[in-house]
Amino acid sequence: MAARIPAEERLTNLVVALMATEIGLTKQQILDNVSGYRQRADAGTRSDALEKMFERDKDELRSLGVPVETIGDAADPNDLREARYRIPQAEYDLPSDIDFTPAELAVLRLAGSVWSAESASGDAQSGVRKIRALGIDGDEPIIGFAPRITARDAAFGPLQEAIEKSRVVAFDYLKPGEDAPRRRRVQPLALVDYEARWHVFGIDIDAAGDRTFLLSRIVGDVTVTATTFDPVLRDGAGDRALAGLEEVASQNSALLEITPGTEASLRLGRRAVPAVQGIRVAFVDVHILADELASYGPEVRVVEPDELRDAVVSRLRAVAEAHAEREVRR
């Protein structure tokens, strides 16, 4: 039986393969040679199912900001039957006028050594060799590729599997302010990364409606049941999920005062808009934002809303009390 390749490794292998070619790879070349697809083909997975998996993977990479380029027939660009796919190296090249000091280069080498060991798996490198054997140019070393896929919660794997198989899942979900988690039965339709946090979007069977769940609030294991649902429900689910999250964020904003030149200024400034008094940051969940703001300590002061300010103060007090208790025990 062929070894099962986790979804996140399959995505990484796909990125490595698409960056290793200048002229691009056809869909069939990808399915035949990239680890993650190849094993499923060997195990007897139908070609149409593999093609749908590739289309979902391609869409997910694009949603993460990875520029997957589609190259059609030169004579008829709209004819995508023999389209090739690639990730242009130029999208990742540094401008030629950038220079680094010896200290900065030392830090980059250190970071590169970490990615060198972890970013390109043996299967990924093997896939590149297979692609090169087809007569398609590849650049060495692949190791310069730094993954742009964020770390995932333990629930991600089972949920991704359930989405691929159109299976209902069950899990315990703990909302802020509740004393105990509640059991949820969900038809999972899409996994989306929003503000560096993973969410699963689907139909809550008991509530009979669309819901979005934060993976970090899932308590314990996700159970993938034998009950199936219509795969057509997945169509466009990712876009609907992101649109819903963006709508919530558009209705909630925090007014913050931030110390210039700090980590908080750098991180929050990327998604903020200037205000008369500080900056405004849109948010989806007050508890998630409170966790982030508390981590910056004195670098941030919450002006409004009151609920957010109280939540941040509560977290800072809890940290101070825990620290005081440790000092007493010493």
Tab-separated table of C-alpha atoms in Angstrom:
chain	number	residue	atom	x	y	z
A	1	MET	CA	0.000	0.000	0.000
A	2	ALA	CA	1.392	3.416	-0.980
A	3	ALA	CA	2.435	5.707	1.864
A	4	ARG	CA	-0.028	8.496	2.569
A	5	ILE	CA	1.486	11.972	2.090
A	6	PRO	CA	0.006	14.703	4.344
A	7	ALA	CA	-1.724	17.546	2.523
A	8	GLU	CA	0.755	20.153	3.744
A	9	GLU	CA	3.695	18.107	2.439
A	10	ARG	CA	1.942	17.644	-0.895
A	11	LEU	CA	1.519	21.429	-1.187
A	12	THR	CA	5.170	21.998	-0.349
A	13	ASN	CA	6.243	19.423	-2.931
A	14	LEU	CA	4.034	21.113	-5.523
A	15	VAL	CA	5.598	24.517	-4.846
A	16	VAL	CA	9.112	23.079	-5.064
A	17	ALA	CA	8.300	21.391	-8.385
A	18	LEU	CA	6.706	24.497	-9.911
A	19	MET	CA	9.671	26.634	-8.883
A	20	ALA	CA	12.114	24.153	-10.409
A	21	THR	CA	10.946	24.682	-13.977
A	22	GLU	CA	11.192	27.615	-16.380
A	23	ILE	CA	8.822	26.336	-19.075
A	24	GLY	CA	6.240	24.940	-16.667
A	25	LEU	CA	4.715	21.508	-16.061
A	26	THR	CA	1.546	20.084	-17.525
A	27	LYS	CA	-1.102	18.803	-15.154
A	28	GLN	CA	-0.309	15.216	-16.135
A	29	GLN	CA	3.402	15.689	-15.466
A	30	ILE	CA	2.542	17.020	-12.027
A	31	LEU	CA	0.207	14.144	-11.205
A	32	ASP	CA	2.760	11.578	-12.443
A	33	ASN	CA	5.852	12.996	-10.742
A	34	VAL	CA	5.048	15.149	-7.706
A	35	SER	CA	5.019	13.294	-4.407
A	36	GLY	CA	1.552	13.341	-2.891
A	37	TYR	CA	-0.242	12.904	-6.199
A	38	ARG	CA	1.950	10.068	-7.464
A	39	GLN	CA	1.259	7.861	-4.426
A	40	ARG	CA	-2.485	8.320	-4.783
A	41	ALA	CA	-2.298	7.442	-8.469
A	42	ASP	CA	-0.328	4.308	-7.616
A	43	ALA	CA	-2.999	3.406	-5.055
A	44	GLY	CA	-5.699	3.518	-7.743
A	45	THR	CA	-7.222	6.989	-7.231
A	46	ARG	CA	-9.198	8.011	-10.334
A	47	SER	CA	-7.607	10.594	-12.613
A	48	ASP	CA	-10.566	12.979	-12.322
A	49	ALA	CA	-10.261	12.928	-8.513
A	50	LEU	CA	-6.537	13.680	-8.776
A	51	GLU	CA	-7.217	16.564	-11.152
A	52	LYS	CA	-9.763	18.060	-8.739
A	53	MET	CA	-7.229	17.703	-5.909
A	54	PHE	CA	-4.648	19.583	-7.979
A	55	GLU	CA	-7.151	22.355	-8.773
A	56	ARG	CA	-7.935	22.771	-5.054
A	57	ASP	CA	-4.235	22.784	-4.176
A	58	LYS	CA	-3.536	25.374	-6.869
A	59	ASP	CA	-6.326	27.610	-5.574
A	60	GLU	CA	-5.096	27.245	-1.989
A	61	LEU	CA	-1.544	28.225	-2.942
A	62	ARG	CA	-2.840	31.295	-4.749
A	63	SER	CA	-4.951	32.243	-1.720
A	64	LEU	CA	-1.730	32.086	0.341
A	65	GLY	CA	-0.028	34.510	-2.017
A	66	VAL	CA	1.996	31.971	-4.031
A	67	PRO	CA	1.926	33.151	-7.684
A	68	VAL	CA	1.030	29.987	-9.602
A	69	GLU	CA	1.130	30.987	-13.272
A	70	THR	CA	-0.915	29.253	-15.993
A	71	ILE	CA	0.653	29.186	-19.473
A	72	GLY	CA	-1.799	28.382	-22.272
A	73	ASP	CA	-1.274	27.549	-25.929
A	74	ALA	CA	0.616	30.410	-27.642
A	75	ALA	CA	-1.712	30.180	-30.634
A	76	ASP	CA	-4.816	30.106	-28.436
A	77	PRO	CA	-4.155	31.318	-24.858
A	78	ASN	CA	-7.681	30.341	-23.835
A	79	ASP	CA	-7.034	26.696	-24.720
A	80	LEU	CA	-5.936	25.207	-21.384
A	81	ARG	CA	-6.081	21.519	-22.332
A	82	GLU	CA	-2.287	21.355	-22.480
A	83	ALA	CA	-1.639	24.269	-20.142
A	84	ARG	CA	1.593	24.386	-18.169
A	85	TYR	CA	1.975	25.644	-14.635
A	86	ARG	CA	4.945	27.288	-12.931
A	87	ILE	CA	5.943	29.698	-10.173
A	88	PRO	CA	8.155	32.404	-11.738
A	89	GLN	CA	11.524	32.582	-10.004
A	90	ALA	CA	11.498	36.358	-10.485
A	91	GLU	CA	8.656	36.590	-7.982
A	92	TYR	CA	11.061	35.383	-5.295
A	93	ASP	CA	14.322	37.008	-6.443
A	94	LEU	CA	15.686	39.892	-4.373
A	95	PRO	CA	16.262	43.232	-6.158
A	96	SER	CA	19.817	43.523	-7.466
A	97	ASP	CA	20.480	46.741	-5.548
A	98	ILE	CA	20.024	45.149	-2.101
A	99	ASP	CA	23.203	44.644	-0.070
A	100	PHE	CA	23.656	42.848	3.246
A	101	THR	CA	26.151	43.501	6.007
A	102	PRO	CA	28.297	40.571	7.231
A	103	ALA	CA	26.097	40.334	10.351
A	104	GLU	CA	22.915	40.211	8.265
A	105	LEU	CA	24.406	37.554	5.997
A	106	ALA	CA	25.307	35.469	9.055
A	107	VAL	CA	21.688	35.574	10.211
A	108	LEU	CA	20.453	34.642	6.729
A	109	ARG	CA	22.870	31.709	6.556
A	110	LEU	CA	21.652	30.497	9.933
A	111	ALA	CA	18.024	30.712	8.815
A	112	GLY	CA	18.920	29.049	5.539
A	113	SER	CA	20.525	26.136	7.338
A	114	VAL	CA	17.265	25.485	9.158
A	115	TRP	CA	15.224	25.534	5.947
A	116	SER	CA	17.873	23.496	4.174
A	117	ALA	CA	17.158	20.564	6.435
A	118	GLU	CA	13.406	20.915	6.540
A	119	SER	CA	11.919	22.747	3.567
A	120	ALA	CA	12.693	20.236	0.825
A	121	SER	CA	11.853	16.667	1.784
A	122	GLY	CA	13.471	13.660	0.164
A	123	ASP	CA	10.304	13.090	-1.843
A	124	ALA	CA	10.346	16.717	-2.997
A	125	GLN	CA	13.960	16.464	-4.168
A	126	SER	CA	13.210	13.141	-5.826
A	127	GLY	CA	10.298	14.771	-7.634
A	128	VAL	CA	12.579	17.507	-8.957
A	129	ARG	CA	15.005	14.873	-10.262
A	130	LYS	CA	12.129	13.122	-12.045
A	131	ILE	CA	11.027	16.419	-13.562
A	132	ARG	CA	14.576	17.112	-14.763
A	133	ALA	CA	14.622	13.664	-16.325
A	134	LEU	CA	11.714	14.771	-18.512
A	135	GLY	CA	14.052	17.323	-20.111
A	136	ILE	CA	12.621	20.254	-18.169
A	137	ASP	CA	15.158	22.693	-16.739
A	138	GLY	CA	15.378	23.132	-12.989
A	139	ASP	CA	17.510	25.418	-10.864
A	140	GLU	CA	19.760	24.133	-8.063
A	141	PRO	CA	19.498	24.333	-5.208
A	142	ILE	CA	15.784	24.113	-4.446
A	143	ILE	CA	16.773	24.739	-0.856
A	144	GLY	CA	16.530	28.514	-1.314
A	145	PHE	CA	12.760	28.200	-1.284
A	146	ALA	CA	11.332	29.340	2.041
A	147	PRO	CA	7.855	27.858	2.627
A	148	ARG	CA	5.056	30.384	2.864
A	149	ILE	CA	2.527	27.974	4.301
A	150	THR	CA	1.893	28.790	7.938
A	151	ALA	CA	2.022	26.246	10.739
A	152	ARG	CA	-1.193	24.314	11.162
A	153	ASP	CA	-3.252	23.080	14.077
A	154	ALA	CA	-3.578	19.383	14.886
A	155	ALA	CA	-7.144	19.411	13.541
A	156	PHE	CA	-5.989	20.454	10.065
A	157	GLY	CA	-5.065	16.976	8.755
A	158	PRO	CA	-8.344	15.213	9.626
A	159	LEU	CA	-10.389	18.146	8.363
A	160	GLN	CA	-8.508	18.260	5.058
A	161	GLU	CA	-9.057	14.532	4.632
A	162	ALA	CA	-12.765	14.926	5.386
A	163	ILE	CA	-13.078	17.730	2.838
A	164	GLU	CA	-11.371	15.643	0.153
A	165	LYS	CA	-13.679	12.700	0.878
A	166	SER	CA	-16.816	14.825	1.474
A	167	ARG	CA	-17.292	13.290	4.937
A	168	VAL	CA	-19.125	14.742	7.920
A	169	VAL	CA	-16.908	15.448	10.939
A	170	ALA	CA	-17.590	15.775	14.644
A	171	PHE	CA	-15.524	17.701	17.176
A	172	ASP	CA	-15.753	19.479	20.522
A	173	TYR	CA	-15.579	23.274	20.198
A	174	LEU	CA	-14.909	25.643	23.094
A	175	LYS	CA	-16.030	29.236	22.624
A	176	PRO	CA	-14.649	32.016	24.830
A	177	GLY	CA	-16.765	32.519	27.936
A	178	GLU	CA	-18.186	28.997	27.911
A	179	ASP	CA	-17.305	26.574	30.709
A	180	ALA	CA	-17.303	23.432	28.584
A	181	PRO	CA	-16.945	22.619	24.867
A	182	ARG	CA	-19.980	21.732	22.766
A	183	ARG	CA	-20.121	18.863	20.292
A	184	ARG	CA	-20.444	20.018	16.694
A	185	ARG	CA	-21.368	17.983	13.624
A	186	VAL	CA	-20.206	19.703	10.470
A	187	GLN	CA	-20.057	19.189	6.727
A	188	PRO	CA	-16.562	20.699	6.177
A	189	LEU	CA	-16.304	22.574	2.900
A	190	ALA	CA	-13.074	24.585	3.041
A	191	LEU	CA	-10.031	25.399	5.144
A	192	VAL	CA	-8.979	29.046	4.994
A	193	ASP	CA	-6.043	30.947	6.439
A	194	TYR	CA	-7.140	34.365	7.671
A	195	GLU	CA	-4.794	36.686	9.581
A	196	ALA	CA	-2.353	33.758	10.067
A	197	ARG	CA	-4.983	31.552	11.728
A	198	TRP	CA	-6.688	28.541	10.211
A	199	HIS	CA	-10.483	28.275	10.069
A	200	VAL	CA	-12.772	25.534	8.808
A	201	PHE	CA	-15.879	26.670	6.977
A	202	GLY	CA	-18.838	24.364	6.585
A	203	ILE	CA	-22.453	23.575	7.324
A	204	ASP	CA	-23.263	23.055	11.002
A	205	ILE	CA	-25.758	20.190	10.791
A	206	ASP	CA	-27.488	20.859	14.107
A	207	ALA	CA	-27.715	24.616	13.491
A	208	ALA	CA	-28.684	24.031	9.827
A	209	GLY	CA	-26.501	26.865	8.586
A	210	ASP	CA	-23.050	27.965	7.451
A	211	ARG	CA	-20.521	28.391	10.230
A	212	THR	CA	-16.806	29.195	10.488
A	213	PHE	CA	-14.769	27.584	13.264
A	214	LEU	CA	-11.311	28.559	14.481
A	215	LEU	CA	-9.139	25.438	14.503
A	216	SER	CA	-7.305	26.452	17.677
A	217	ARG	CA	-10.603	26.241	19.575
A	218	ILE	CA	-11.246	22.637	18.620
A	219	VAL	CA	-10.755	20.529	21.734
A	220	GLY	CA	-9.426	16.983	21.335
A	221	ASP	CA	-9.566	14.889	18.187
A	222	VAL	CA	-11.640	15.459	15.063
A	223	THR	CA	-13.765	12.414	14.190
A	224	VAL	CA	-14.204	11.765	10.473
A	225	THR	CA	-17.483	9.867	10.136
A	226	ALA	CA	-18.705	7.535	7.397
A	227	THR	CA	-21.547	9.929	6.517
A	228	THR	CA	-20.971	11.693	3.201
A	229	PHE	CA	-22.357	14.853	1.600
A	230	ASP	CA	-22.600	16.195	-1.945
A	231	PRO	CA	-19.121	17.337	-3.116
A	232	VAL	CA	-20.779	20.126	-5.114
A	233	LEU	CA	-21.266	21.957	-1.811
A	234	ARG	CA	-17.509	22.611	-1.761
A	235	ASP	CA	-17.621	24.731	-4.906
A	236	GLY	CA	-16.707	28.313	-4.056
A	237	ALA	CA	-16.738	27.560	-0.326
A	238	GLY	CA	-13.301	29.073	0.278
A	239	ASP	CA	-14.307	32.376	-1.313
A	240	ARG	CA	-17.538	32.469	0.700
A	241	ALA	CA	-15.617	31.799	3.914
A	242	LEU	CA	-13.102	34.587	3.288
A	243	ALA	CA	-15.847	36.999	2.271
A	244	GLY	CA	-17.679	36.241	5.508
A	245	LEU	CA	-14.581	36.829	7.628
A	246	GLU	CA	-13.812	40.070	5.818
A	247	GLU	CA	-17.372	41.265	6.352
A	248	VAL	CA	-17.094	40.626	10.095
A	249	ALA	CA	-13.740	42.440	10.194
A	250	SER	CA	-15.219	45.426	8.364
A	251	GLN	CA	-17.761	45.828	11.177
A	252	ASN	CA	-15.223	45.697	14.028
A	253	SER	CA	-12.203	47.907	14.554
A	254	ALA	CA	-9.926	48.842	17.429
A	255	LEU	CA	-8.345	52.232	18.036
A	256	LEU	CA	-4.788	51.695	19.264
A	257	GLU	CA	-1.858	53.838	20.333
A	258	ILE	CA	1.467	52.169	19.468
A	259	THR	CA	5.048	52.989	20.376
A	260	PRO	CA	6.911	53.762	17.116
A	261	GLY	CA	9.761	51.492	16.083
A	262	THR	CA	8.552	48.499	18.100
A	263	GLU	CA	7.496	45.000	17.059
A	264	ALA	CA	3.875	46.009	17.626
A	265	SER	CA	4.316	48.961	15.268
A	266	LEU	CA	5.782	46.691	12.584
A	267	ARG	CA	3.232	43.897	12.826
A	268	LEU	CA	0.063	45.880	13.427
A	269	GLY	CA	1.037	48.622	11.006
A	270	ARG	CA	0.792	46.197	8.083
A	271	ARG	CA	-2.964	45.859	8.483
A	272	ALA	CA	-3.839	49.212	10.077
A	273	VAL	CA	-5.122	52.517	8.774
A	274	PRO	CA	-3.975	55.836	10.295
A	275	ALA	CA	-6.347	57.577	12.704
A	276	VAL	CA	-6.329	60.974	14.411
A	277	GLN	CA	-5.295	59.224	17.629
A	278	GLY	CA	-3.065	56.297	16.698
A	279	ILE	CA	-4.185	53.608	14.256
A	280	ARG	CA	-7.299	51.558	13.541
A	281	VAL	CA	-7.104	47.795	13.137
A	282	ALA	CA	-10.025	45.706	11.890
A	283	PHE	CA	-10.595	42.397	13.663
A	284	VAL	CA	-12.789	39.309	13.527
A	285	ASP	CA	-12.599	38.077	17.119
A	286	VAL	CA	-12.015	40.285	20.159
A	287	HIS	CA	-10.434	37.440	22.148
A	288	ILE	CA	-7.904	36.618	19.419
A	289	LEU	CA	-6.905	40.277	19.064
A	290	ALA	CA	-6.651	40.615	22.855
A	291	ASP	CA	-4.224	37.684	22.962
A	292	GLU	CA	-2.063	39.336	20.303
A	293	LEU	CA	-2.109	42.805	21.851
A	294	ALA	CA	-1.279	41.467	25.320
A	295	SER	CA	1.816	39.794	23.871
A	296	TYR	CA	3.194	43.242	22.943
A	297	GLY	CA	3.044	44.433	26.576
A	298	PRO	CA	3.611	48.206	26.990
A	299	GLU	CA	4.107	48.726	23.239
A	300	VAL	CA	0.319	49.022	22.734
A	301	ARG	CA	-2.482	50.894	24.475
A	302	VAL	CA	-6.108	50.145	23.602
A	303	VAL	CA	-8.222	53.289	23.319
A	304	GLU	CA	-11.407	51.530	22.217
A	305	PRO	CA	-13.536	49.427	22.308
A	306	ASP	CA	-13.880	48.972	26.061
A	307	GLU	CA	-14.434	45.214	25.698
A	308	LEU	CA	-11.072	44.805	24.006
A	309	ARG	CA	-9.264	47.025	26.509
A	310	ASP	CA	-10.713	45.031	29.431
A	311	ALA	CA	-9.727	41.744	27.784
A	312	VAL	CA	-6.121	42.905	27.286
A	313	VAL	CA	-5.868	44.213	30.859
A	314	SER	CA	-7.222	40.910	32.172
A	315	ARG	CA	-4.552	38.965	30.297
A	316	LEU	CA	-1.744	41.244	31.458
A	317	ARG	CA	-2.889	40.981	35.058
A	318	ALA	CA	-2.975	37.181	34.790
A	319	VAL	CA	0.622	37.191	33.541
A	320	ALA	CA	1.731	39.517	36.353
A	321	GLU	CA	0.005	37.371	38.985
A	322	ALA	CA	1.529	34.170	37.609
A	323	HIS	CA	4.976	35.786	37.653
A	324	ALA	CA	4.480	36.992	41.239
A	325	GLU	CA	3.470	33.479	42.361
A	326	ARG	CA	6.608	32.006	40.815
A	327	GLU	CA	8.747	34.576	42.633
A	328	VAL	CA	7.112	33.689	45.958
A	329	ARG	CA	7.803	29.963	45.453
A	330	ARG	CA	11.517	30.578	44.809
